[in-house]
Amino acid sequence: MSTSPTLPATFNRLAWSNLAAQSAEQIALAAAPIVAVLTLGVAEGASGLLQTALTLPFVLFAIPAGLLADRMSRRSLMAGAEALRAAALASIVLLVATGALNLPLLALLGFAAVCGTVVYSVAAPALVPALVGPELLPAANARIELARTIAFASGPALGGALVGWFGASPAFGFAAVLSAIAVVLLRGIYEPERAATPRRHPLQEIREGAAFVFHHALLKSVFITQFIFNTGWFLQLAVFVPYAVRHLGLSATGVGVVLTMYGVGMVIGALLATRVMRRVAFGTVVGLGPVTGFIAALVMALTVLVPTPWLAGLSFFLLGVGPILWVISTTTLRQSVTPPRLLGRVSAINIMSYGARPLGSALGAIVGGFYSAEACLYLAAAIFGVQALVIWLSPAVALDRQPAMVEDGAAVRC
């Protein structure tokens, strides 16, 4: 990841810290189920419980993390969260070395590590506007998303390779070292002090953040679109592998290659995002992601009639390119229209849209079980069509340029 001369050094430290933290997360998430199956000998049901433990913190702690991010130094909160993850991963290494690791301990320590992930993920977008000026927000968010994309594309493969080549301890140890590096990088960041705000009951502050999002014409439509998108995306993912093997005739390697096109699309989209946002109206960029997602879903549905892996690969590529532009542009939008004192809570509510993911997976299980994978692909295309319609009927797509930054003392219209 190259250092851009247009972004301040303190932000570049955050970008590198983000890359280290995201890589640690992905390596550990990939290593945990492999170790559970190969080292601990757990069956599918127990492996599913482990995966539940590794995803539950996003539902349980996103809102509390947002509240903390608005009450204290975001840099310090992120450093503490990353130190928690490093300690949890180091504890797994110690348990493996002593032969004391079992499934409950792996689940417990994995749960603790993901709690660190949640806090870091909520606080980071809230910290970015304090480190760069409004005109650099798109470039800064593109840099953050590029780091996340690199970690998502390489982390799982690296985690699996480390476990396969060297065993569980080196995999978790390497992830722990990356987390420790992320903490060190955060220590060098200067975070401007925020104006003190009166402390109220936590539920009152949480309601304030939720009310701001769901009464704001721009943010409400973004949240609804993202929730629907996640539903359709995980519905498609739930049935793709068996569909690809049965209908497209792909081997395990072929399935992996097609899925890799998603990561390739994300990297290209993140690299092009800043140029696109300079040349295209801001609202148009916001609308591009949902529309591209709809086109991708139609291309995937077309494989029912034209069963070729090339179309499937194109679909995943489009799902990488378009939605990464969505993430960067809507993160910039959220940072621009949200008062700094609310950024942590608003960021947390955005992460709560991930709650649609198990809904989409459940839809895949139900529709695929009663009907077919093909029916799931048609339903996914319809859902993607709805999310594109929602955003294009919203005032967000009418924005000619990035909104002016809202300050805490300014009157905010919702």
Short mmCIF file of C-alpha atoms in Angstrom, two decimals:
data_model
loop_
_atom_site.label_atom_id
_atom_site.label_comp_id
_atom_site.label_asym_id
_atom_site.label_seq_id
_atom_site.Cartn_x
_atom_site.Cartn_y
_atom_site.Cartn_z
CA MET A 1 0.00 0.00 0.00
CA SER A 2 1.75 3.16 -1.21
CA THR A 3 1.83 6.39 0.76
CA SER A 4 -0.09 9.20 -0.92
CA PRO A 5 1.55 12.65 -0.62
CA THR A 6 -1.87 14.31 -0.49
CA LEU A 7 -2.89 12.57 2.74
CA PRO A 8 -1.33 13.65 6.06
CA ALA A 9 1.19 11.41 7.79
CA THR A 10 -1.05 10.90 10.81
CA PHE A 11 -3.78 9.48 8.55
CA ASN A 12 -1.27 7.23 6.79
CA ARG A 13 -0.45 5.70 10.16
CA LEU A 14 -4.15 4.96 10.58
CA ALA A 15 -4.28 3.41 7.10
CA TRP A 16 -1.36 1.11 7.85
CA SER A 17 -2.81 0.27 11.26
CA ASN A 18 -6.10 -0.57 9.55
CA LEU A 19 -4.33 -2.88 7.10
CA ALA A 20 -2.55 -4.69 9.94
CA ALA A 21 -5.75 -4.97 12.01
CA GLN A 22 -7.91 -6.17 9.12
CA SER A 23 -5.26 -8.71 8.09
CA ALA A 24 -5.03 -10.03 11.64
CA GLU A 25 -8.80 -10.42 11.73
CA GLN A 26 -9.03 -12.30 8.43
CA ILE A 27 -6.11 -14.62 9.21
CA ALA A 28 -7.56 -15.50 12.60
CA LEU A 29 -11.11 -15.97 11.24
CA ALA A 30 -9.76 -18.34 8.58
CA ALA A 31 -7.53 -20.25 10.99
CA ALA A 32 -10.11 -20.81 13.74
CA PRO A 33 -12.46 -23.24 11.94
CA ILE A 34 -9.54 -25.07 10.32
CA VAL A 35 -7.90 -25.61 13.71
CA ALA A 36 -11.26 -26.64 15.19
CA VAL A 37 -11.75 -29.34 12.57
CA LEU A 38 -8.17 -30.58 12.01
CA THR A 39 -6.72 -30.17 15.52
CA LEU A 40 -9.73 -30.50 17.79
CA GLY A 41 -11.70 -32.88 15.56
CA VAL A 42 -15.04 -31.08 15.85
CA ALA A 43 -17.98 -32.01 13.61
CA GLU A 44 -20.11 -29.72 11.42
CA GLY A 45 -22.57 -28.81 14.16
CA ALA A 46 -19.88 -27.73 16.59
CA SER A 47 -18.09 -25.87 13.82
CA GLY A 48 -21.32 -23.96 13.18
CA LEU A 49 -21.46 -22.97 16.85
CA LEU A 50 -17.90 -21.68 16.60
CA GLN A 51 -18.84 -19.56 13.59
CA THR A 52 -21.79 -18.20 15.56
CA ALA A 53 -19.46 -17.16 18.38
CA LEU A 54 -17.22 -15.40 15.85
CA THR A 55 -20.08 -13.34 14.36
CA LEU A 56 -22.23 -12.63 17.42
CA PRO A 57 -20.18 -9.61 18.67
CA PHE A 58 -21.26 -7.58 15.63
CA VAL A 59 -24.87 -7.85 16.80
CA LEU A 60 -24.20 -7.52 20.52
CA PHE A 61 -21.55 -4.83 20.73
CA ALA A 62 -21.78 -2.54 17.69
CA ILE A 63 -24.11 -0.08 19.43
CA PRO A 64 -22.18 -0.04 22.77
CA ALA A 65 -18.97 0.43 20.77
CA GLY A 66 -20.50 3.41 19.00
CA LEU A 67 -21.52 4.91 22.33
CA LEU A 68 -17.96 4.54 23.65
CA ALA A 69 -16.54 6.03 20.46
CA ASP A 70 -18.59 9.18 21.06
CA ARG A 71 -17.64 9.41 24.75
CA MET A 72 -13.87 8.93 24.71
CA SER A 73 -10.79 9.23 22.53
CA ARG A 74 -11.41 7.12 19.43
CA ARG A 75 -7.70 6.47 18.93
CA SER A 76 -7.35 5.18 22.51
CA LEU A 77 -10.49 3.07 22.15
CA MET A 78 -9.18 1.48 18.95
CA ALA A 79 -5.77 0.82 20.51
CA GLY A 80 -7.39 -0.83 23.54
CA ALA A 81 -9.64 -2.95 21.30
CA GLU A 82 -6.73 -4.06 19.16
CA ALA A 83 -4.67 -4.87 22.26
CA LEU A 84 -7.58 -7.05 23.44
CA ARG A 85 -7.51 -8.92 20.14
CA ALA A 86 -3.71 -9.36 20.34
CA ALA A 87 -4.01 -10.73 23.89
CA ALA A 88 -6.78 -13.15 22.89
CA LEU A 89 -4.80 -14.44 19.91
CA ALA A 90 -1.63 -14.78 21.99
CA SER A 91 -3.63 -16.77 24.55
CA ILE A 92 -4.68 -19.20 21.82
CA VAL A 93 -1.01 -19.64 20.86
CA LEU A 94 -0.16 -20.42 24.49
CA LEU A 95 -3.01 -22.93 24.81
CA VAL A 96 -1.97 -24.68 21.59
CA ALA A 97 1.64 -24.86 22.79
CA THR A 98 0.59 -26.42 26.11
CA GLY A 99 -1.97 -28.77 24.56
CA ALA A 100 -4.76 -27.18 26.60
CA LEU A 101 -6.83 -25.75 23.73
CA ASN A 102 -10.38 -27.02 23.41
CA LEU A 103 -13.45 -25.84 21.52
CA PRO A 104 -15.04 -23.78 24.35
CA LEU A 105 -11.75 -21.93 24.95
CA LEU A 106 -11.25 -21.37 21.21
CA ALA A 107 -14.79 -20.00 20.93
CA LEU A 108 -14.40 -17.79 24.01
CA LEU A 109 -11.06 -16.32 22.92
CA GLY A 110 -12.28 -15.98 19.33
CA PHE A 111 -15.34 -14.13 20.65
CA ALA A 112 -13.06 -11.76 22.60
CA ALA A 113 -10.89 -11.16 19.53
CA VAL A 114 -13.92 -10.30 17.38
CA CYS A 115 -15.12 -7.89 20.08
CA GLY A 116 -11.90 -6.00 19.38
CA THR A 117 -12.72 -6.11 15.67
CA VAL A 118 -16.16 -4.60 16.24
CA VAL A 119 -14.85 -1.70 18.33
CA TYR A 120 -12.06 -0.94 15.83
CA SER A 121 -14.48 -1.09 12.88
CA VAL A 122 -16.95 1.28 14.53
CA ALA A 123 -14.39 3.83 15.77
CA ALA A 124 -12.17 4.04 12.65
CA PRO A 125 -14.70 5.76 10.32
CA ALA A 126 -15.52 8.19 13.13
CA LEU A 127 -11.83 9.07 13.55
CA VAL A 128 -11.06 9.72 9.86
CA PRO A 129 -12.75 13.18 9.62
CA ALA A 130 -10.60 14.40 12.53
CA LEU A 131 -7.42 13.51 10.62
CA VAL A 132 -8.15 14.82 7.10
CA GLY A 133 -9.99 17.78 5.62
CA PRO A 134 -13.40 17.45 3.92
CA GLU A 135 -11.86 17.55 0.43
CA LEU A 136 -9.68 14.53 1.25
CA LEU A 137 -12.42 12.35 2.75
CA PRO A 138 -13.11 10.38 -0.48
CA ALA A 139 -9.39 9.62 -0.93
CA ALA A 140 -9.01 8.70 2.74
CA ASN A 141 -12.02 6.38 2.68
CA ALA A 142 -10.76 4.80 -0.53
CA ARG A 143 -7.42 4.11 1.18
CA ILE A 144 -9.19 2.54 4.18
CA GLU A 145 -11.34 0.36 1.92
CA LEU A 146 -8.34 -0.65 -0.20
CA ALA A 147 -6.62 -1.91 2.95
CA ARG A 148 -9.75 -3.81 3.97
CA THR A 149 -10.06 -5.27 0.49
CA ILE A 150 -6.44 -6.45 0.45
CA ALA A 151 -6.97 -8.09 3.83
CA PHE A 152 -10.21 -9.77 2.71
CA ALA A 153 -8.60 -11.01 -0.50
CA SER A 154 -5.37 -12.34 1.01
CA GLY A 155 -6.11 -12.98 4.69
CA PRO A 156 -8.15 -16.18 4.41
CA ALA A 157 -5.69 -17.79 1.99
CA LEU A 158 -2.74 -16.78 4.17
CA GLY A 159 -4.44 -18.06 7.32
CA GLY A 160 -5.17 -21.41 5.73
CA ALA A 161 -1.65 -21.68 4.33
CA LEU A 162 -0.04 -20.88 7.69
CA VAL A 163 -2.09 -23.55 9.45
CA GLY A 164 -1.39 -26.06 6.67
CA TRP A 165 2.35 -25.40 6.48
CA PHE A 166 3.33 -24.59 10.04
CA GLY A 167 0.41 -25.42 12.33
CA ALA A 168 -2.01 -23.47 14.51
CA SER A 169 0.49 -21.59 16.70
CA PRO A 170 2.32 -19.72 13.89
CA ALA A 171 -1.00 -18.71 12.29
CA PHE A 172 -2.46 -17.22 15.45
CA GLY A 173 0.96 -15.89 16.47
CA PHE A 174 1.34 -14.02 13.20
CA ALA A 175 -2.15 -12.55 13.60
CA ALA A 176 -1.29 -11.47 17.16
CA VAL A 177 1.88 -9.75 15.92
CA LEU A 178 -0.12 -7.88 13.28
CA SER A 179 -2.56 -6.71 15.96
CA ALA A 180 0.35 -5.53 18.11
CA ILE A 181 1.75 -3.60 15.12
CA ALA A 182 -1.66 -1.98 14.65
CA VAL A 183 -1.57 -0.82 18.29
CA VAL A 184 1.92 0.66 17.90
CA LEU A 185 0.90 2.55 14.76
CA LEU A 186 -2.16 3.97 16.53
CA ARG A 187 0.02 5.34 19.33
CA GLY A 188 1.69 7.69 16.83
CA ILE A 189 -1.59 9.30 15.74
CA TYR A 190 -2.49 12.76 16.97
CA GLU A 191 -6.24 13.01 17.55
CA PRO A 192 -7.58 16.54 18.07
CA GLU A 193 -9.54 16.96 21.27
CA ARG A 194 -13.30 17.05 20.91
CA ALA A 195 -15.56 19.43 22.77
CA ALA A 196 -16.91 17.92 25.97
CA THR A 197 -20.58 16.90 25.82
CA PRO A 198 -22.89 16.30 28.78
CA ARG A 199 -23.20 12.66 29.80
CA ARG A 200 -26.70 11.24 29.72
CA HIS A 201 -28.22 7.80 30.21
CA PRO A 202 -26.73 5.40 27.64
CA LEU A 203 -30.16 4.46 26.28
CA GLN A 204 -30.93 8.12 25.69
CA GLU A 205 -27.68 8.57 23.74
CA ILE A 206 -28.32 5.42 21.70
CA ARG A 207 -31.83 6.65 20.86
CA GLU A 208 -30.34 9.97 19.78
CA GLY A 209 -28.01 8.24 17.31
CA ALA A 210 -30.77 5.99 15.95
CA ALA A 211 -33.19 8.91 15.61
CA PHE A 212 -30.59 10.90 13.69
CA VAL A 213 -30.12 8.09 11.15
CA PHE A 214 -33.77 7.15 10.68
CA HIS A 215 -35.03 10.75 10.50
CA HIS A 216 -32.32 11.87 8.09
CA ALA A 217 -33.57 11.63 4.50
CA LEU A 218 -30.12 10.70 3.15
CA LEU A 219 -28.91 8.32 5.86
CA LYS A 220 -32.23 6.50 6.19
CA SER A 221 -32.31 5.60 2.50
CA VAL A 222 -28.66 4.52 2.65
CA PHE A 223 -29.36 2.23 5.63
CA ILE A 224 -32.44 0.68 4.00
CA THR A 225 -30.57 0.12 0.73
CA GLN A 226 -27.64 -1.49 2.53
CA PHE A 227 -29.94 -3.76 4.57
CA ILE A 228 -31.73 -4.97 1.44
CA PHE A 229 -28.43 -5.39 -0.42
CA ASN A 230 -27.00 -7.59 2.35
CA THR A 231 -30.15 -9.72 2.28
CA GLY A 232 -29.87 -10.37 -1.45
CA TRP A 233 -26.09 -10.84 -1.38
CA PHE A 234 -26.14 -13.48 1.34
CA LEU A 235 -29.15 -15.20 -0.22
CA GLN A 236 -27.06 -15.63 -3.38
CA LEU A 237 -23.96 -16.70 -1.45
CA ALA A 238 -25.95 -19.30 0.50
CA VAL A 239 -26.71 -21.33 -2.64
CA PHE A 240 -23.89 -20.44 -5.02
CA VAL A 241 -21.41 -23.23 -4.23
CA PRO A 242 -23.81 -26.19 -4.66
CA TYR A 243 -25.38 -24.41 -7.65
CA ALA A 244 -21.96 -23.86 -9.26
CA VAL A 245 -20.97 -27.49 -8.81
CA ARG A 246 -24.29 -28.97 -9.95
CA HIS A 247 -25.41 -26.55 -12.65
CA LEU A 248 -22.19 -24.95 -13.90
CA GLY A 249 -20.05 -28.08 -13.56
CA LEU A 250 -17.31 -26.33 -11.57
CA SER A 251 -14.71 -28.14 -9.48
CA ALA A 252 -13.63 -26.87 -6.06
CA THR A 253 -10.79 -24.99 -7.78
CA GLY A 254 -13.20 -23.50 -10.31
CA VAL A 255 -15.52 -22.31 -7.56
CA GLY A 256 -12.56 -20.68 -5.83
CA VAL A 257 -11.51 -18.89 -9.03
CA VAL A 258 -15.03 -17.53 -9.59
CA LEU A 259 -15.28 -16.32 -5.99
CA THR A 260 -11.86 -14.68 -6.32
CA MET A 261 -13.32 -12.39 -8.98
CA TYR A 262 -15.21 -10.64 -6.18
CA GLY A 263 -11.94 -9.66 -4.50
CA VAL A 264 -10.42 -8.62 -7.83
CA GLY A 265 -13.40 -6.35 -8.45
CA MET A 266 -13.11 -4.82 -4.97
CA VAL A 267 -9.41 -4.01 -5.44
CA ILE A 268 -10.00 -2.40 -8.85
CA GLY A 269 -13.00 -0.46 -7.55
CA ALA A 270 -11.06 0.84 -4.54
CA LEU A 271 -8.15 1.91 -6.77
CA LEU A 272 -10.46 3.77 -9.16
CA ALA A 273 -12.79 5.25 -6.55
CA THR A 274 -11.04 8.58 -6.05
CA ARG A 275 -10.84 9.27 -9.80
CA VAL A 276 -14.47 8.30 -10.32
CA MET A 277 -15.63 10.56 -7.48
CA ARG A 278 -13.71 13.49 -8.97
CA ARG A 279 -15.30 13.11 -12.41
CA VAL A 280 -18.84 11.94 -11.64
CA ALA A 281 -21.55 13.69 -9.63
CA PHE A 282 -21.47 12.56 -6.00
CA GLY A 283 -25.06 11.30 -5.99
CA THR A 284 -24.47 9.32 -9.18
CA VAL A 285 -21.55 7.51 -7.53
CA VAL A 286 -23.81 6.69 -4.56
CA GLY A 287 -26.34 5.16 -6.97
CA LEU A 288 -23.76 3.24 -9.03
CA GLY A 289 -23.16 0.55 -6.40
CA PRO A 290 -26.80 -0.60 -6.04
CA VAL A 291 -27.35 -0.49 -9.81
CA THR A 292 -24.18 -2.49 -10.44
CA GLY A 293 -25.33 -4.98 -7.81
CA PHE A 294 -28.66 -5.36 -9.63
CA ILE A 295 -26.90 -5.90 -12.97
CA ALA A 296 -24.60 -8.46 -11.32
CA ALA A 297 -27.60 -10.34 -9.92
CA LEU A 298 -29.25 -10.38 -13.35
CA VAL A 299 -26.03 -11.75 -14.87
CA MET A 300 -25.95 -14.49 -12.24
CA ALA A 301 -29.62 -15.33 -12.89
CA LEU A 302 -28.78 -15.53 -16.60
CA THR A 303 -26.49 -18.50 -15.85
CA VAL A 304 -29.67 -20.54 -15.31
CA LEU A 305 -30.34 -20.21 -19.04
CA VAL A 306 -26.69 -19.93 -20.16
CA PRO A 307 -24.71 -22.14 -17.74
CA THR A 308 -21.20 -20.79 -18.16
CA PRO A 309 -18.73 -19.95 -15.37
CA TRP A 310 -17.67 -16.86 -17.31
CA LEU A 311 -20.99 -15.18 -16.53
CA ALA A 312 -20.72 -16.22 -12.88
CA GLY A 313 -17.23 -14.73 -12.70
CA LEU A 314 -18.47 -11.51 -14.32
CA SER A 315 -21.28 -11.33 -11.77
CA PHE A 316 -18.89 -11.58 -8.83
CA PHE A 317 -16.52 -9.07 -10.43
CA LEU A 318 -19.36 -6.53 -10.77
CA LEU A 319 -20.40 -7.23 -7.16
CA GLY A 320 -16.88 -6.25 -6.15
CA VAL A 321 -16.45 -3.13 -8.29
CA GLY A 322 -19.80 -1.41 -7.76
CA PRO A 323 -20.46 -1.94 -4.07
CA ILE A 324 -16.95 -0.82 -3.06
CA LEU A 325 -17.78 2.53 -4.70
CA TRP A 326 -20.97 2.46 -2.63
CA VAL A 327 -19.06 1.86 0.61
CA ILE A 328 -16.57 4.66 -0.06
CA SER A 329 -19.15 7.21 -1.20
CA THR A 330 -21.72 6.48 1.53
CA THR A 331 -19.03 6.49 4.23
CA THR A 332 -18.00 9.93 2.98
CA LEU A 333 -21.66 11.01 2.97
CA ARG A 334 -22.19 9.75 6.52
CA GLN A 335 -19.05 11.52 7.77
CA SER A 336 -20.10 14.76 6.07
CA VAL A 337 -23.69 15.07 7.30
CA THR A 338 -23.21 13.69 10.82
CA PRO A 339 -22.12 15.95 13.69
CA PRO A 340 -18.77 14.72 15.10
CA ARG A 341 -20.30 13.95 18.50
CA LEU A 342 -22.66 11.40 16.83
CA LEU A 343 -20.23 9.75 14.41
CA GLY A 344 -19.51 6.71 16.59
CA ARG A 345 -23.17 5.88 17.13
CA VAL A 346 -24.09 6.50 13.50
CA SER A 347 -21.19 4.28 12.39
CA ALA A 348 -22.42 1.55 14.75
CA ILE A 349 -25.96 1.72 13.38
CA ASN A 350 -24.54 1.33 9.88
CA ILE A 351 -22.77 -1.86 10.98
CA MET A 352 -26.09 -3.13 12.37
CA SER A 353 -27.28 -3.41 8.76
CA TYR A 354 -25.08 -6.52 8.68
CA GLY A 355 -27.89 -8.14 10.63
CA ALA A 356 -29.49 -8.75 7.23
CA ARG A 357 -26.79 -11.31 6.44
CA PRO A 358 -28.24 -14.18 8.49
CA LEU A 359 -31.67 -13.22 7.10
CA GLY A 360 -30.37 -13.66 3.56
CA SER A 361 -28.72 -16.98 4.46
CA ALA A 362 -31.96 -18.20 6.05
CA LEU A 363 -33.91 -17.22 2.93
CA GLY A 364 -31.44 -19.24 0.88
CA ALA A 365 -31.93 -22.28 3.10
CA ILE A 366 -35.73 -22.02 2.98
CA VAL A 367 -36.24 -21.17 -0.70
CA GLY A 368 -33.43 -23.49 -1.82
CA GLY A 369 -34.82 -26.31 0.30
CA PHE A 370 -38.45 -26.00 -0.79
CA TYR A 371 -37.82 -24.95 -4.38
CA SER A 372 -34.34 -24.76 -5.94
CA ALA A 373 -31.10 -22.80 -6.13
CA GLU A 374 -32.35 -21.34 -9.40
CA ALA A 375 -35.38 -19.90 -7.59
CA CYS A 376 -32.97 -18.33 -5.08
CA LEU A 377 -31.05 -16.61 -7.87
CA TYR A 378 -34.25 -15.19 -9.33
CA LEU A 379 -35.35 -14.01 -5.88
CA ALA A 380 -31.91 -12.46 -5.26
CA ALA A 381 -32.20 -10.53 -8.54
CA ALA A 382 -35.60 -9.20 -7.45
CA ILE A 383 -34.19 -8.15 -4.05
CA PHE A 384 -31.25 -6.41 -5.71
CA GLY A 385 -33.75 -4.62 -7.94
CA VAL A 386 -35.60 -3.33 -4.88
CA GLN A 387 -32.44 -1.91 -3.27
CA ALA A 388 -31.50 -0.15 -6.51
CA LEU A 389 -35.01 1.33 -6.68
CA VAL A 390 -34.86 2.52 -3.06
CA ILE A 391 -31.65 4.50 -3.52
CA TRP A 392 -32.64 5.95 -6.91
CA LEU A 393 -35.93 7.22 -5.47
CA SER A 394 -34.05 8.89 -2.60
CA PRO A 395 -32.62 12.43 -2.55
CA ALA A 396 -29.10 10.97 -2.21
CA VAL A 397 -28.68 10.45 -5.96
CA ALA A 398 -29.56 14.09 -6.63
CA LEU A 399 -26.44 15.34 -4.81
CA ASP A 400 -24.17 17.14 -7.23
CA ARG A 401 -21.22 17.18 -4.86
CA GLN A 402 -20.14 15.92 -1.46
CA PRO A 403 -22.19 17.70 1.24
CA ALA A 404 -20.49 20.32 3.39
CA MET A 405 -19.22 19.09 6.74
CA VAL A 406 -21.69 19.49 9.60
CA GLU A 407 -20.27 20.80 12.89
CA ASP A 408 -21.54 19.97 16.34
CA GLY A 409 -22.88 23.47 16.89
CA ALA A 410 -24.68 23.73 13.56
CA ALA A 411 -28.40 23.22 13.13
CA VAL A 412 -28.98 19.81 11.60
CA ARG A 413 -32.03 19.07 9.49
CA CYS A 414 -33.13 15.46 9.51
#
